[in-house]
Tab-separated table of C-alpha atoms and ligand atoms in Angstrom:
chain	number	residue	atom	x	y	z
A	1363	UNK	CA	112.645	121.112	109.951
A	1364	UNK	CA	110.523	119.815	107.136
A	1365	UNK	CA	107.186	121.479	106.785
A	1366	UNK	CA	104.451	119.448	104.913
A	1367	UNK	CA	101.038	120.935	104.555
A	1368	UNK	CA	97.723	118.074	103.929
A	1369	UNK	CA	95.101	119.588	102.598
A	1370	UNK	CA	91.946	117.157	103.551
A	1371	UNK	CA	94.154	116.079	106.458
A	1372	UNK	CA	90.560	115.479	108.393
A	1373	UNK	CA	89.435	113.130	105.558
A	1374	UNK	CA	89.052	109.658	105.250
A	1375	UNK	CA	92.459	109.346	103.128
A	1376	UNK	CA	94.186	112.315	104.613
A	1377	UNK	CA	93.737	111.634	108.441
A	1378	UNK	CA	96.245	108.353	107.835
A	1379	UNK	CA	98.690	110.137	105.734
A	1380	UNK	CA	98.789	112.868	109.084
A	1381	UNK	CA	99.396	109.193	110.774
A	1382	UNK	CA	101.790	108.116	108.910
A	1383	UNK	CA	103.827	111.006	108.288
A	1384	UNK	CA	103.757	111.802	112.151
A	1385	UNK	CA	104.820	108.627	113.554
A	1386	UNK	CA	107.889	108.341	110.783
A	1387	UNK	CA	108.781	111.881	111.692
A	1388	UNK	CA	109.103	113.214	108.264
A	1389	UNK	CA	108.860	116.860	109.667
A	1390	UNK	CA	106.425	119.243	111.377
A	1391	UNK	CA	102.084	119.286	109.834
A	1392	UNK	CA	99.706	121.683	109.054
A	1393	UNK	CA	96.183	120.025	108.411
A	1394	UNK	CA	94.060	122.016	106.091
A	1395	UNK	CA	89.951	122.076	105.922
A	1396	UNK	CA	87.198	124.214	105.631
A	1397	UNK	CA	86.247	122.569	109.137
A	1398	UNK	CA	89.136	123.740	111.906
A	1399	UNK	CA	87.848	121.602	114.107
A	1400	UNK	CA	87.765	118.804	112.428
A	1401	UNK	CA	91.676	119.468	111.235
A	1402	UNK	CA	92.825	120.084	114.865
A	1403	UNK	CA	91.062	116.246	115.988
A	1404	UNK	CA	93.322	115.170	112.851
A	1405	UNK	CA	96.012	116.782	114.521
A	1406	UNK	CA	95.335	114.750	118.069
A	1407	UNK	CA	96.883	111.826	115.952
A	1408	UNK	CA	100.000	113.722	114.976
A	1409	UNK	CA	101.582	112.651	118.507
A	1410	UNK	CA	105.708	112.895	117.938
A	1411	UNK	CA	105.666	115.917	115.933
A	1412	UNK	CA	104.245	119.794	115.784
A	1413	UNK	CA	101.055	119.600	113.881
A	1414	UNK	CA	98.697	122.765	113.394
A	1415	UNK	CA	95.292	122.443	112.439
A	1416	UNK	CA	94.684	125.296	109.973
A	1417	UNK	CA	91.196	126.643	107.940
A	1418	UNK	CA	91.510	126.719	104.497
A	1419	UNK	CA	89.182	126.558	101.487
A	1420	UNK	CA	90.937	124.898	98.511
A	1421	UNK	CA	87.965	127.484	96.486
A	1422	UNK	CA	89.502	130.759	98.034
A	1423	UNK	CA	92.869	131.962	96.251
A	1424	UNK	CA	94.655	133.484	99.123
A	1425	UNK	CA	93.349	130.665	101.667
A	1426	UNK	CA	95.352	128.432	99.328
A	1427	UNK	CA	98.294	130.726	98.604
A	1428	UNK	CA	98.368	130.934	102.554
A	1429	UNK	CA	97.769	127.339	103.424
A	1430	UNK	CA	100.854	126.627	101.328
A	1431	UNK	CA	103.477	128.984	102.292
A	1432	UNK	CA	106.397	127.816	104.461
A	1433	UNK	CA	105.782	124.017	103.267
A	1434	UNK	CA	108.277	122.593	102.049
A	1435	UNK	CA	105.939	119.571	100.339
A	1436	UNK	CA	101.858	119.930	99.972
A	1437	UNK	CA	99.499	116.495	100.255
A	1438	UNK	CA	96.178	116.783	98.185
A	1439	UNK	CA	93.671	114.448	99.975
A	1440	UNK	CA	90.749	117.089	99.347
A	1441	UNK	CA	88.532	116.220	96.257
A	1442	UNK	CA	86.257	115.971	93.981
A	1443	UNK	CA	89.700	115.230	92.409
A	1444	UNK	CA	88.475	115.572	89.036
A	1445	UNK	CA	87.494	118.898	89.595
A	1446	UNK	CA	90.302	120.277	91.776
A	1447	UNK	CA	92.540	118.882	88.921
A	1448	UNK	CA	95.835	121.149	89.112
A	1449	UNK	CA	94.392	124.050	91.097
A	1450	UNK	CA	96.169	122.552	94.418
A	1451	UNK	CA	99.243	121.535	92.589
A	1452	UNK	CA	100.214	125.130	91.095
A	1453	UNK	CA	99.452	126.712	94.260
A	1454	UNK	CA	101.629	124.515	96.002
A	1455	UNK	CA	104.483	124.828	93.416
A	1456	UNK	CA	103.823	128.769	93.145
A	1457	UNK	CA	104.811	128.461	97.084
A	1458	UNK	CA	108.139	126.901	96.340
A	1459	UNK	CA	107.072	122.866	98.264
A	1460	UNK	CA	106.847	119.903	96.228
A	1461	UNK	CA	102.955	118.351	95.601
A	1462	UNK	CA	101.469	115.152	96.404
A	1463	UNK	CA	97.711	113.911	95.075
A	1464	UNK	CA	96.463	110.993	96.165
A	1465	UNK	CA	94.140	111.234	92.915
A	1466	UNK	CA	93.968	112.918	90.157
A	1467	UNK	CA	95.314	110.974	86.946
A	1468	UNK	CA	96.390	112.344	83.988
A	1469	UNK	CA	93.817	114.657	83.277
A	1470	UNK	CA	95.662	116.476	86.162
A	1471	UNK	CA	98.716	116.131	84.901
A	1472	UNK	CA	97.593	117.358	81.136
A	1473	UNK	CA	95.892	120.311	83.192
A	1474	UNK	CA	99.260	121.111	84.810
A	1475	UNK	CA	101.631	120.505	81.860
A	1476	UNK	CA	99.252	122.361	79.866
A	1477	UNK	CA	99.099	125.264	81.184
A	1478	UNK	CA	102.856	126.311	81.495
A	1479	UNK	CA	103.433	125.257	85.405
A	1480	UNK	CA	106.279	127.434	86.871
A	1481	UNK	CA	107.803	125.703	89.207
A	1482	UNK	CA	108.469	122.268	87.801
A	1483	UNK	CA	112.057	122.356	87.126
A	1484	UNK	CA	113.083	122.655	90.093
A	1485	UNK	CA	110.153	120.534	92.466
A	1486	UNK	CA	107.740	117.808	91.635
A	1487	UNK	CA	104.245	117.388	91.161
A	1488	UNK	CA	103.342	113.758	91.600
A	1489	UNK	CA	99.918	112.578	91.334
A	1490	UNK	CA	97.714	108.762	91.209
A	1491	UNK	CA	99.664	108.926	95.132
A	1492	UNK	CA	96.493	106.145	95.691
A	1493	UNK	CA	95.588	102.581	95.061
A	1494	UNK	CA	94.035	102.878	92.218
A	1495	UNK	CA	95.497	104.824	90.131
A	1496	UNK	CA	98.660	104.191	91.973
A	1497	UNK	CA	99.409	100.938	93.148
A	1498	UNK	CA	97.715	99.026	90.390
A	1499	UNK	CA	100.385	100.832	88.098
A	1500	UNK	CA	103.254	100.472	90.388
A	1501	UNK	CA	102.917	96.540	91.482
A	1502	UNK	CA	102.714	94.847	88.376
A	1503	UNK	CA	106.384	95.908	87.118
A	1504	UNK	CA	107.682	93.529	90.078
A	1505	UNK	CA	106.391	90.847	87.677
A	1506	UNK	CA	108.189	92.305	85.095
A	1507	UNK	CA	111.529	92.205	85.992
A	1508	UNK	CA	112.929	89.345	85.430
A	1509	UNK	CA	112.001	89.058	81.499
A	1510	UNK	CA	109.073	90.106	79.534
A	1511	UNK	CA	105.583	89.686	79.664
A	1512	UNK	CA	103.163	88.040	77.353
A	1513	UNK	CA	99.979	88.656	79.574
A	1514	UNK	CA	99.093	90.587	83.027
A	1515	UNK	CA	95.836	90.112	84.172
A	1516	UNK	CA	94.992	93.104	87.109
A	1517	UNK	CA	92.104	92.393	89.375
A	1518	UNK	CA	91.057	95.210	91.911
A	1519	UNK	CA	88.260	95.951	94.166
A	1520	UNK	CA	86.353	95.201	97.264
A	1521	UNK	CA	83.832	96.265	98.903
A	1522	UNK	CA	84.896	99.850	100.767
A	1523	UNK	CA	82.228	102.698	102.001
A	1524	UNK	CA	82.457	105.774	99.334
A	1525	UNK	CA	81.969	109.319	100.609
A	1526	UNK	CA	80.172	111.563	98.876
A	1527	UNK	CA	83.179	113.189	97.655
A	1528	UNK	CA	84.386	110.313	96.197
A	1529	UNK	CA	81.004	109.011	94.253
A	1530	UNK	CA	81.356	112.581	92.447
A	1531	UNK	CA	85.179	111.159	91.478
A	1532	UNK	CA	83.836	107.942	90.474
A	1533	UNK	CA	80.875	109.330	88.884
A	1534	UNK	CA	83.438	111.635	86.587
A	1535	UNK	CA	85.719	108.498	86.338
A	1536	UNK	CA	85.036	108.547	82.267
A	1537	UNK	CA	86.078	109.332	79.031
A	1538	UNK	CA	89.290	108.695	77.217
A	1539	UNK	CA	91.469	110.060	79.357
A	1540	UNK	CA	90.082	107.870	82.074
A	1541	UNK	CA	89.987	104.911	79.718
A	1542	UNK	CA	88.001	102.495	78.143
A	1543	UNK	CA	85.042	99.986	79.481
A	1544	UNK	CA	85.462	96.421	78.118
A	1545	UNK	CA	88.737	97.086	75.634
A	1546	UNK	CA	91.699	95.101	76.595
A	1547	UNK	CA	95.173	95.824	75.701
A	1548	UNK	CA	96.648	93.525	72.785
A	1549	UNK	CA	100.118	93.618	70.840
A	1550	UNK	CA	100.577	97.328	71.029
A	1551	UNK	CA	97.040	98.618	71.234
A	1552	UNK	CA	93.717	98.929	72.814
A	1553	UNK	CA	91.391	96.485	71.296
A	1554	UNK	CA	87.629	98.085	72.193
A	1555	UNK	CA	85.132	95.598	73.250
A	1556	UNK	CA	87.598	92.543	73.996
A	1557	UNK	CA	86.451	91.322	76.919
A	1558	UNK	CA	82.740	90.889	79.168
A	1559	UNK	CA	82.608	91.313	82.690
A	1560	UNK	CA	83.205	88.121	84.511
A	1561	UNK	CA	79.839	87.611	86.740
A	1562	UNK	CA	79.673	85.237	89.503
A	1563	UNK	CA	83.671	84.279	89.682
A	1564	UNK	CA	86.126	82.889	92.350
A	1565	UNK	CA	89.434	85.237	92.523
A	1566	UNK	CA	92.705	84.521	94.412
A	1567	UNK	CA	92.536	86.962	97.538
A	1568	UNK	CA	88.837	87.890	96.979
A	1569	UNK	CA	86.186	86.266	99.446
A	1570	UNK	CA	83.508	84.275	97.835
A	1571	UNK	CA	82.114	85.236	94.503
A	1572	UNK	CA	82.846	88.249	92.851
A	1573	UNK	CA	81.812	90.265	89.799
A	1574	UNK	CA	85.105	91.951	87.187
A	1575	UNK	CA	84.165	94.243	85.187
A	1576	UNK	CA	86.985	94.929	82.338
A	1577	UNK	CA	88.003	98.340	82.032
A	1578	UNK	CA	91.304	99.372	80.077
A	1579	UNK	CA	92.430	102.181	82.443
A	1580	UNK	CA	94.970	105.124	80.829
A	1581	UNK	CA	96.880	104.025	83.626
A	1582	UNK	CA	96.985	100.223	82.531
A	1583	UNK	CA	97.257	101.180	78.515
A	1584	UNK	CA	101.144	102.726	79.630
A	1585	UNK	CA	101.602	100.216	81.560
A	1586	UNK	CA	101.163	97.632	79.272
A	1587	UNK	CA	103.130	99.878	76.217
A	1588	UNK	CA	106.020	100.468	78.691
A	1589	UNK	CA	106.667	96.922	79.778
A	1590	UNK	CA	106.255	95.868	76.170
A	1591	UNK	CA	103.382	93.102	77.594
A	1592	UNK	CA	101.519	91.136	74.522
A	1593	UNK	CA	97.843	91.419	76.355
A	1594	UNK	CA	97.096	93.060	79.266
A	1595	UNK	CA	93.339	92.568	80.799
A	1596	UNK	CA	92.320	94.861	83.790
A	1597	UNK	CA	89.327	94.297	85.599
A	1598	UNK	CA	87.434	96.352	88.440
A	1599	UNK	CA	86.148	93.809	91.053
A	1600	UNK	CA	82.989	94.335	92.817
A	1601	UNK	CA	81.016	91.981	95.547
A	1602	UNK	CA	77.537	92.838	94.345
A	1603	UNK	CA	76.461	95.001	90.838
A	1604	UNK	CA	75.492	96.974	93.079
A	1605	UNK	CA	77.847	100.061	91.858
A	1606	UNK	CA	78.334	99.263	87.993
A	1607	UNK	CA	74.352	99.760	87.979
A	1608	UNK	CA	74.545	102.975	90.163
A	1609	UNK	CA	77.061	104.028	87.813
A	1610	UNK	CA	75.694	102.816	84.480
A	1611	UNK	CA	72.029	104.970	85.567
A	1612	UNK	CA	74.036	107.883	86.315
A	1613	UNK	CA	76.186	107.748	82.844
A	1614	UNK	CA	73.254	107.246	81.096
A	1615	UNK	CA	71.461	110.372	82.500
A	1616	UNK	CA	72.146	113.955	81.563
A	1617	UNK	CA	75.779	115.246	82.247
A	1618	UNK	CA	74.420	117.884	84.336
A	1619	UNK	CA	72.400	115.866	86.596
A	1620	UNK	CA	75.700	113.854	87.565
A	1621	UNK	CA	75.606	115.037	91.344
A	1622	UNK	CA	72.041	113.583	91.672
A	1623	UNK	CA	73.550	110.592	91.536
A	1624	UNK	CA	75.684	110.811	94.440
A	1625	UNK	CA	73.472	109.051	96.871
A	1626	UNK	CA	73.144	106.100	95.023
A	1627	UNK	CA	76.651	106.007	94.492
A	1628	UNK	CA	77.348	105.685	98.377
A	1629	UNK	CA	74.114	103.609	99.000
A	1630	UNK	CA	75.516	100.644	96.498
A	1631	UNK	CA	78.619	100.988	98.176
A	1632	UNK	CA	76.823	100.297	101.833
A	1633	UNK	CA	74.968	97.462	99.930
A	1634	UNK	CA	78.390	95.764	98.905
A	1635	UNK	CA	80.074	96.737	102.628
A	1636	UNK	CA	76.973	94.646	104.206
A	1637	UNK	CA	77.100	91.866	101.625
A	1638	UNK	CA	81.008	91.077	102.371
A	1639	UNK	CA	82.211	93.384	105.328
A	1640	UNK	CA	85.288	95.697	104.183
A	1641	UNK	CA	88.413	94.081	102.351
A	1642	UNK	CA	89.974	94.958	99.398
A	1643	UNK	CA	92.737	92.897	97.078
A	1644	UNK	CA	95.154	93.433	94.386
A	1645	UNK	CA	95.570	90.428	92.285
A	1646	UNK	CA	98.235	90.706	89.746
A	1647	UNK	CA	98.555	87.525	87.466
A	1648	UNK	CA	100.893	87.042	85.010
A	1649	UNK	CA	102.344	84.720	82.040
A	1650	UNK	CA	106.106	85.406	81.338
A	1651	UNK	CA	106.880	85.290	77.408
A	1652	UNK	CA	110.153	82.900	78.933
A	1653	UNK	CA	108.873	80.725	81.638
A	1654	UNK	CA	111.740	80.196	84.142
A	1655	UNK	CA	111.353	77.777	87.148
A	1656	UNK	CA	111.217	79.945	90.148
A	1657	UNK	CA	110.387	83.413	88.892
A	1658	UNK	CA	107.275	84.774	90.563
A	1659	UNK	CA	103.770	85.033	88.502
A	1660	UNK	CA	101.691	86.261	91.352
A	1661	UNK	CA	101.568	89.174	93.274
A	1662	UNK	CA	98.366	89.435	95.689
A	1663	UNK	CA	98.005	92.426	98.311
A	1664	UNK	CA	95.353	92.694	100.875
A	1665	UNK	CA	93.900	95.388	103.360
A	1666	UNK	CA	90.990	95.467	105.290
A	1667	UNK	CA	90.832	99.621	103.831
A	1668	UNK	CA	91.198	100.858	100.536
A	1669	UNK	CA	90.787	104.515	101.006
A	1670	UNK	CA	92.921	104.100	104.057
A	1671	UNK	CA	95.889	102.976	102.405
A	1672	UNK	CA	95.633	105.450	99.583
A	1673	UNK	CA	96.477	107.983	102.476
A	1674	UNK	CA	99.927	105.642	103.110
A	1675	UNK	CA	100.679	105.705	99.726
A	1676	UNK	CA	100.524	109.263	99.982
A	1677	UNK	CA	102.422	109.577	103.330
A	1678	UNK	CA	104.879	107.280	101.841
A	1679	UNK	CA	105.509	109.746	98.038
A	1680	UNK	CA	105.838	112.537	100.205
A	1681	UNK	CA	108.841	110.701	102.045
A	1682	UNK	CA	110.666	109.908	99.002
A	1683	UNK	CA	109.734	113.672	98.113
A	1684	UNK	CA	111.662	114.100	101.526
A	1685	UNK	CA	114.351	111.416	100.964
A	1686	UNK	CA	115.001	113.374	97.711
A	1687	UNK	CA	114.392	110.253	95.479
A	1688	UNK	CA	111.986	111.866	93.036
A	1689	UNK	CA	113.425	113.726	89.920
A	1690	UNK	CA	111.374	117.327	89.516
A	1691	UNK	CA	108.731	117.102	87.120
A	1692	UNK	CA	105.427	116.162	86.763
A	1693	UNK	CA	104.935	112.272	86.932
A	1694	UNK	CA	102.269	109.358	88.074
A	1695	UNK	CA	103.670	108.077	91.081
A	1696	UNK	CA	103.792	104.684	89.820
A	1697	UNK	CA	106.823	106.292	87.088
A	1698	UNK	CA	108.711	107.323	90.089
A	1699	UNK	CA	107.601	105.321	93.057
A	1700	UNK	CA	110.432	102.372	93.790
A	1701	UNK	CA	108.142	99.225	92.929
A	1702	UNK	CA	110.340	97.355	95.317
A	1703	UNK	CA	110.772	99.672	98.194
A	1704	UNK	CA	107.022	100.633	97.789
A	1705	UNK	CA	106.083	96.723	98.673
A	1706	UNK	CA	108.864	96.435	101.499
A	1707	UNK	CA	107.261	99.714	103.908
A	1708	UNK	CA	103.453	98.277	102.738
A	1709	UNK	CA	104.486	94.921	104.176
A	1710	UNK	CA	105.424	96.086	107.562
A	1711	UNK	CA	102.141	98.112	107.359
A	1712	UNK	CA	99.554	97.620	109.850
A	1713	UNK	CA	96.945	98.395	106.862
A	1714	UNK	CA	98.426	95.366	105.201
A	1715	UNK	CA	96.780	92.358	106.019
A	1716	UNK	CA	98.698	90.339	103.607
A	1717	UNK	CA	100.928	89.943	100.629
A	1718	UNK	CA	101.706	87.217	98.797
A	1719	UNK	CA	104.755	87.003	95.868
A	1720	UNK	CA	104.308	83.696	94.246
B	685	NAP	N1	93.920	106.817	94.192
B	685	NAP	C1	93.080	106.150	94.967
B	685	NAP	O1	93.124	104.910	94.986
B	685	NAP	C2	92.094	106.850	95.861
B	685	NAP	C3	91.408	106.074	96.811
B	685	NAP	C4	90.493	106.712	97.632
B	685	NAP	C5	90.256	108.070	97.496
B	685	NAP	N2	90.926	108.786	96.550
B	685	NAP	C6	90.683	110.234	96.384
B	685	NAP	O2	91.074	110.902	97.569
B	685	NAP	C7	90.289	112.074	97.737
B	685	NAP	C8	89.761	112.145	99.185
B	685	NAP	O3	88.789	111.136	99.401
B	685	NAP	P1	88.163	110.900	100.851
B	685	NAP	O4	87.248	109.721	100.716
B	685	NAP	O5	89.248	110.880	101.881
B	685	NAP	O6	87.275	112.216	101.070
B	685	NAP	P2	86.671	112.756	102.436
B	685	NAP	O7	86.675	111.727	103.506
B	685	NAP	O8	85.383	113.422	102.083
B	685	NAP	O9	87.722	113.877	102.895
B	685	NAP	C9	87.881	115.056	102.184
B	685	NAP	C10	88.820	115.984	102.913
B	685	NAP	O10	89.010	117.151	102.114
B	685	NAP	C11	88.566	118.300	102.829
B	685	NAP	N3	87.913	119.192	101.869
B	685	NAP	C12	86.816	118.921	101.110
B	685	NAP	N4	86.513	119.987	100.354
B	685	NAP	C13	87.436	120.937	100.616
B	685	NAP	C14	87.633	122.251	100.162
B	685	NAP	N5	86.813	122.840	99.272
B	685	NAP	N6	88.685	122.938	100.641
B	685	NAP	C15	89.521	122.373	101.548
B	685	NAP	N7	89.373	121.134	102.035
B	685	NAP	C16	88.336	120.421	101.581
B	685	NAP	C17	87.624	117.775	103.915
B	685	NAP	O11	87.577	118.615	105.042
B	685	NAP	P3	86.434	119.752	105.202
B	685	NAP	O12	85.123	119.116	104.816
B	685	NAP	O13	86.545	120.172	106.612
B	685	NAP	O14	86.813	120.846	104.244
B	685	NAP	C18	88.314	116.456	104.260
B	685	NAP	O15	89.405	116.683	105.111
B	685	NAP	C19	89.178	111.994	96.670
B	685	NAP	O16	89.494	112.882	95.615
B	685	NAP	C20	89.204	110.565	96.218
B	685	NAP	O17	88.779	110.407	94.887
B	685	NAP	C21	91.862	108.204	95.741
């Protein structure tokens, strides 16, 4: 029988991918945490399948090394993600099992690839296993395939609570490997300062007004150079400004002082969660360069929870990891996710409150 490990099983992410994974009976779970008891609740959910809570420190070597022997595929739902980079990953590939992330982005990846990663010619390593990254890179090319592109505009956000865990990944969301505030993407490359966030503004999918604030993603700029599209805009949409100004105070600060900042981080994402009551929605809008009647140009996805579904876009890599549909290698999952069998299992997802192809 399968064995797959989730580290941060207990987590706010992880305790749906030890959902998911359980009820589709992908194999048998160990749920990894500092707190045992809080992994062995998470295991309460695993109903179907053998599921074993188990202690683990991602910060102690041989907790790790432990944690990850006898899987046969590791889940990363533990964070900050920007700090745990590849740490999880080798350990997991050092063990022999394939590795999931529901975060992590390329400066993951360039840790991994960097640094020589036995293990990756024979299992993968796929990481952005989220929404964002993750979905947002995945989606889009759905739009793409019946002809090229001459614009995709990408709206995503919400209003979602942030753990403190995460503020410290949103707080280190920055820098060019991240991408770039206000650029845009345009005829082969990214054009700094193209657009201004879009204050006060009615969205397909989003209730009321909203606020987009334009940032080219790294995950966006391939995008964009791989589906040969003429301009690509991608915005981050937020209720209130609530978290750009969190975030702006906390860039503008010292670099050292970045955890300070934490509580305001979750604090503006309470204020937008009592403004508008959690939702979140994927709006992907597009022109075609050959406009042909019928072909779709709009591809909206809704869920009442964001960090939720990250975990079933986990669950869900680690069953094509299982299905044996993913080349070994290190990738983004949205370079070796199926775009089309991705939307299919989200539709019949309870966490799916609607999607739209249009
Ligand atoms: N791609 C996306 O769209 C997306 C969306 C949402 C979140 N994320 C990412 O997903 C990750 C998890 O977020 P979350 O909101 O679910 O966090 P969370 O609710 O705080 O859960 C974190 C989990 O990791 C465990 N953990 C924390 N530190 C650990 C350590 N040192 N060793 C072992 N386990 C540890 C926690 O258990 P213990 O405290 O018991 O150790 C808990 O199970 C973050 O990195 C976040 O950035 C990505």
């Amino acid at each position: 029988m399968t064995q797959v490990g989730v580290l941060g099983g207990s987590g706010t992410v992880g305790r749906i991918a030890v959902e998911r994974l359980a009820g589709w009976e992908v194999g048998s779970l160990r749920v990894g945490g500092r707190d045992l008891d809080r992994a062995a609740e998470a295991c309460t959910a695993a109903t179907g399948v053998p599921a074993e809570p188990f202690r683990v420190d991602l910060d102690d070597d041989a907790a790790l090394r432990d944690f990850c022997a006898g899987c046969d595929i590791v889940i990363n739902c533990a964070g900050p993600s920007y700090r745990v980079l590849d740490r999880v990953a080798r350990a997991a590939l050092a063990g022999g099992a394939h590795y999931v992330d529901a975060a992590g982005d390329l400066v993951a990846i360039d840790a991994l690839t960097a640094g020589g990663a036995t293990g990756l010619d024979h299992h993968a390593a796929v990481f952005s296993a989220g929404l964002m990254p993750g979905l947002s890179g995945l989606l889009p090319r759905l739009l793409a395939v019946d002809g090229p592109l001459a614009r995709l505009d990408v709206y995503v956000g919400g209003a979602a609570a942030i753990g403190p865990l995460s503020a410290v990944d949103a707080l280190l969301t920055r820098g060019p490997r991240f991408g770039t505030a206000l650029a845009a993407w345009r005829d082969g490359q990214i054009v700094p300062g193209a657009l201004k966030p879009l204050r006060s503004v009615a969205l397909p999918g989003f209730r009321d007004r909203v606020h987009a604030w334009p940032f080219l993603s790294t995950e966006m700029s391939r995008l964009a150079a791989e589906l040969g599209v003429d301009e690509l805009r991608n915005y981050t949409v937020y209720v209130t400004e609530a978290i750009p100004e969190a975030l702006a105070r906390a860039w503008a600060d010292d670099e050292a002082a970045l955890d300070a900042h934490v509580p305001a981080v979750v604090a503006a994402a309470g204020t937008d969660l009592a403004a508008a009551g959690p939702y979140y929605a994927m709006l992907f809008q597009t022109v075609p360069r050959d406009p042909a009647p019928g072909r779709a140009r709009r591809l909206l996805l809704r869920t009442p929870d964001s960090y939720a579904l990250s975990g079933v876009v986990a669950a869900l890599t680690a069953r094509e990891l299982h299905e044996g549909t993913i080349p070994p290698g290190a990738h983004p999952a949205s370079d070796v996710l199926s775009p089309s069998r991705t939307l299919t299992a989200l539709r019949d997802d309870p966490l799916v409150t609607g999607v739209e192809l249009s």
